[in-house]
Amino acid sequence: MGRIALVTGGSRGIGAAISKALKAEGYAVAATYGGNDEAAAAFTEETGIKTYKWSVGDYDACVAGVAQVEADLGPVEVLVNNAGITRDAPFHKITPEQWSQVIDTNLTGVFNMTHPIWPGMRERKFGRVITISSINGQKGQFAQANYAAAKAGDIGFTKALSQEGARAGITVNAICPGYINTEMMSTIPEKVMNEVILPQIPVGRLGEADEIARCVVFLASDQAGFITGSTISANGGQYLA
Ligand code: CAA
């Protein structure tokens, strides 16, 4: 039996690719999702990976959900904090709700999920915490003050926690995807995508979710034990951090 991995937002987009790639490597995988029952059911049907529904923005739900996953599969050894949302708007139009929704999911959600899993990783002297940040947390982005703040926060969280995990055999890393070909891109107007974003990507295309999943598989492996506190960029050369 392989190690046990939990992927938040693991039934769609980049998360689904990560769940599938980890399963293919022999991990026992649990995938969480926040709301789309239909997509989660289809994902389980296709992959055999069990899904669990709760909001990563709700601390008590995370504690209860992690306990359920651990009762079903065993202690979580690899946590992939992938769940994320956008609520893009120029700053003069952004609402307090759009600010809070993004911070609660994309930043506080990372705390809420890591906190209940961390003590077990420390006791067992092994763990992998991999957080999907974003190129836009590194460089900033028009209409994303909320998203960029949360994703930059994920990088700070990663760097700080890596220093605490190091003595306990736990690595803590972030991946910063660039623009990846998923449903999230459908919120971007076609004109902005074609005239503003694509010309900024030197490889001349969007990334694929599988290309992010490969980074996760590498960071999760035993062979990556010397890599901690790192930020891996996978952005087609769009931003050189
Ligand atoms: N860069 C530069 N300019 C941009 C832009 C961008 N990314 N996105 C929009 N604009 C410009 C538009 O071209 C438009 O300019 P003009 O007025 O000269 O035509 C102007 O901003 C739109 O201003 P409005 O006040 O009318 O904006 P709006 O209230 O209608 O909001 C928007 C529109 C929400 C900003 C929409 O254009 C949008 O979604 N833009 C894309 C933002 C973006 O790139 N988000 C990243 C999503 S991908 C992601 O988040 C995943 C990841 O990790 C990489």
GROMACS .gro file of C-alpha atoms and ligand atoms in nm, residues 86 88-90 93 134-136 141-144 147 178-179 184-185 187-189 192 196-197, ligand 1:
model
   77
   86THR     CA    1  -1.104   3.375  -0.831
   88ASP     CA    2  -1.156   3.915  -1.025
   89ALA     CA    3  -1.241   4.283  -1.029
   90PRO     CA    4  -1.046   4.606  -1.061
   93LYS     CA    5  -1.497   4.778  -0.798
  134SER     CA    6   0.026   3.116  -0.846
  135ILE     CA    7   0.240   3.325  -1.078
  136ASN     CA    8   0.006   3.606  -0.978
  141GLN     CA    9  -0.207   4.089  -1.157
  142PHE     CA   10  -0.455   4.348  -1.283
  143ALA     CA   11  -0.799   4.286  -1.119
  144GLN     CA   12  -0.660   4.039  -0.865
  147TYR     CA   13  -0.610   3.664  -0.534
  178GLY     CA   14   0.119   3.022  -1.470
  179TYR     CA   15  -0.192   3.027  -1.687
  184MET     CA   16  -1.084   2.883  -1.440
  185MET     CA   17  -0.960   3.044  -1.762
  187THR     CA   18  -1.373   3.373  -1.663
  188ILE     CA   19  -1.114   3.568  -1.862
  189PRO     CA   20  -1.263   3.758  -2.159
  192VAL     CA   21  -0.791   3.978  -2.281
  196VAL     CA   22  -0.297   4.057  -2.330
  197ILE     CA   23  -0.216   3.724  -2.167
  242CAA     N1   24  -0.415   4.301  -1.798
  242CAA     C1   25  -0.428   4.428  -1.842
  242CAA     N2   26  -0.547   4.485  -1.865
  242CAA     C2   27  -0.657   4.413  -1.841
  242CAA     C3   28  -0.650   4.282  -1.793
  242CAA     C4   29  -0.523   4.227  -1.773
  242CAA     N3   30  -0.508   4.101  -1.732
  242CAA     N4   31  -0.776   4.236  -1.777
  242CAA     C5   32  -0.859   4.337  -1.815
  242CAA     N5   33  -0.786   4.441  -1.856
  242CAA     C6   34  -0.837   4.567  -1.909
  242CAA     C7   35  -0.936   4.545  -2.020
  242CAA     O1   36  -0.870   4.522  -2.143
  242CAA     C8   37  -1.015   4.673  -2.018
  242CAA     O2   38  -0.938   4.773  -2.081
  242CAA     P1   39  -1.009   4.880  -2.174
  242CAA     O3   40  -1.101   4.956  -2.083
  242CAA     O4   41  -0.895   4.963  -2.229
  242CAA     O5   42  -1.080   4.802  -2.281
  242CAA     C9   43  -1.020   4.704  -1.871
  242CAA     O6   44  -0.913   4.633  -1.809
  242CAA    C10   45  -1.149   4.655  -1.811
  242CAA     O7   46  -1.181   4.744  -1.717
  242CAA     P2   47  -1.329   4.745  -1.654
  242CAA     O8   48  -1.329   4.846  -1.545
  242CAA     O9   49  -1.433   4.754  -1.760
  242CAA    O10   50  -1.329   4.599  -1.590
  242CAA     P3   51  -1.453   4.509  -1.549
  242CAA    O11   52  -1.513   4.559  -1.425
  242CAA    O12   53  -1.540   4.482  -1.666
  242CAA    O13   54  -1.371   4.378  -1.513
  242CAA    C11   55  -1.215   4.201  -1.559
  242CAA    C12   56  -1.320   4.298  -1.614
  242CAA    C13   57  -1.273   4.126  -1.439
  242CAA    C14   58  -1.092   4.277  -1.517
  242CAA    C15   59  -1.189   4.106  -1.676
  242CAA    O14   60  -1.133   4.177  -1.782
  242CAA    C16   61  -1.093   3.994  -1.641
  242CAA    O15   62  -1.136   3.893  -1.585
  242CAA     N6   63  -0.966   4.011  -1.677
  242CAA    C17   64  -0.865   3.908  -1.654
  242CAA    C18   65  -0.797   3.925  -1.520
  242CAA    C19   66  -0.696   3.817  -1.508
  242CAA    O16   67  -0.601   3.813  -1.585
  242CAA     N7   68  -0.715   3.727  -1.411
  242CAA    C20   69  -0.628   3.612  -1.396
  242CAA    C21   70  -0.715   3.489  -1.397
  242CAA     S1   71  -0.621   3.338  -1.413
  242CAA    C22   72  -0.586   3.294  -1.258
  242CAA    O17   73  -0.615   3.359  -1.163
  242CAA    C23   74  -0.512   3.165  -1.241
  242CAA    C24   75  -0.373   3.185  -1.207
  242CAA    O18   76  -0.333   3.159  -1.095
  242CAA    C25   77  -0.277   3.228  -1.313
   0.00000   0.00000   0.00000
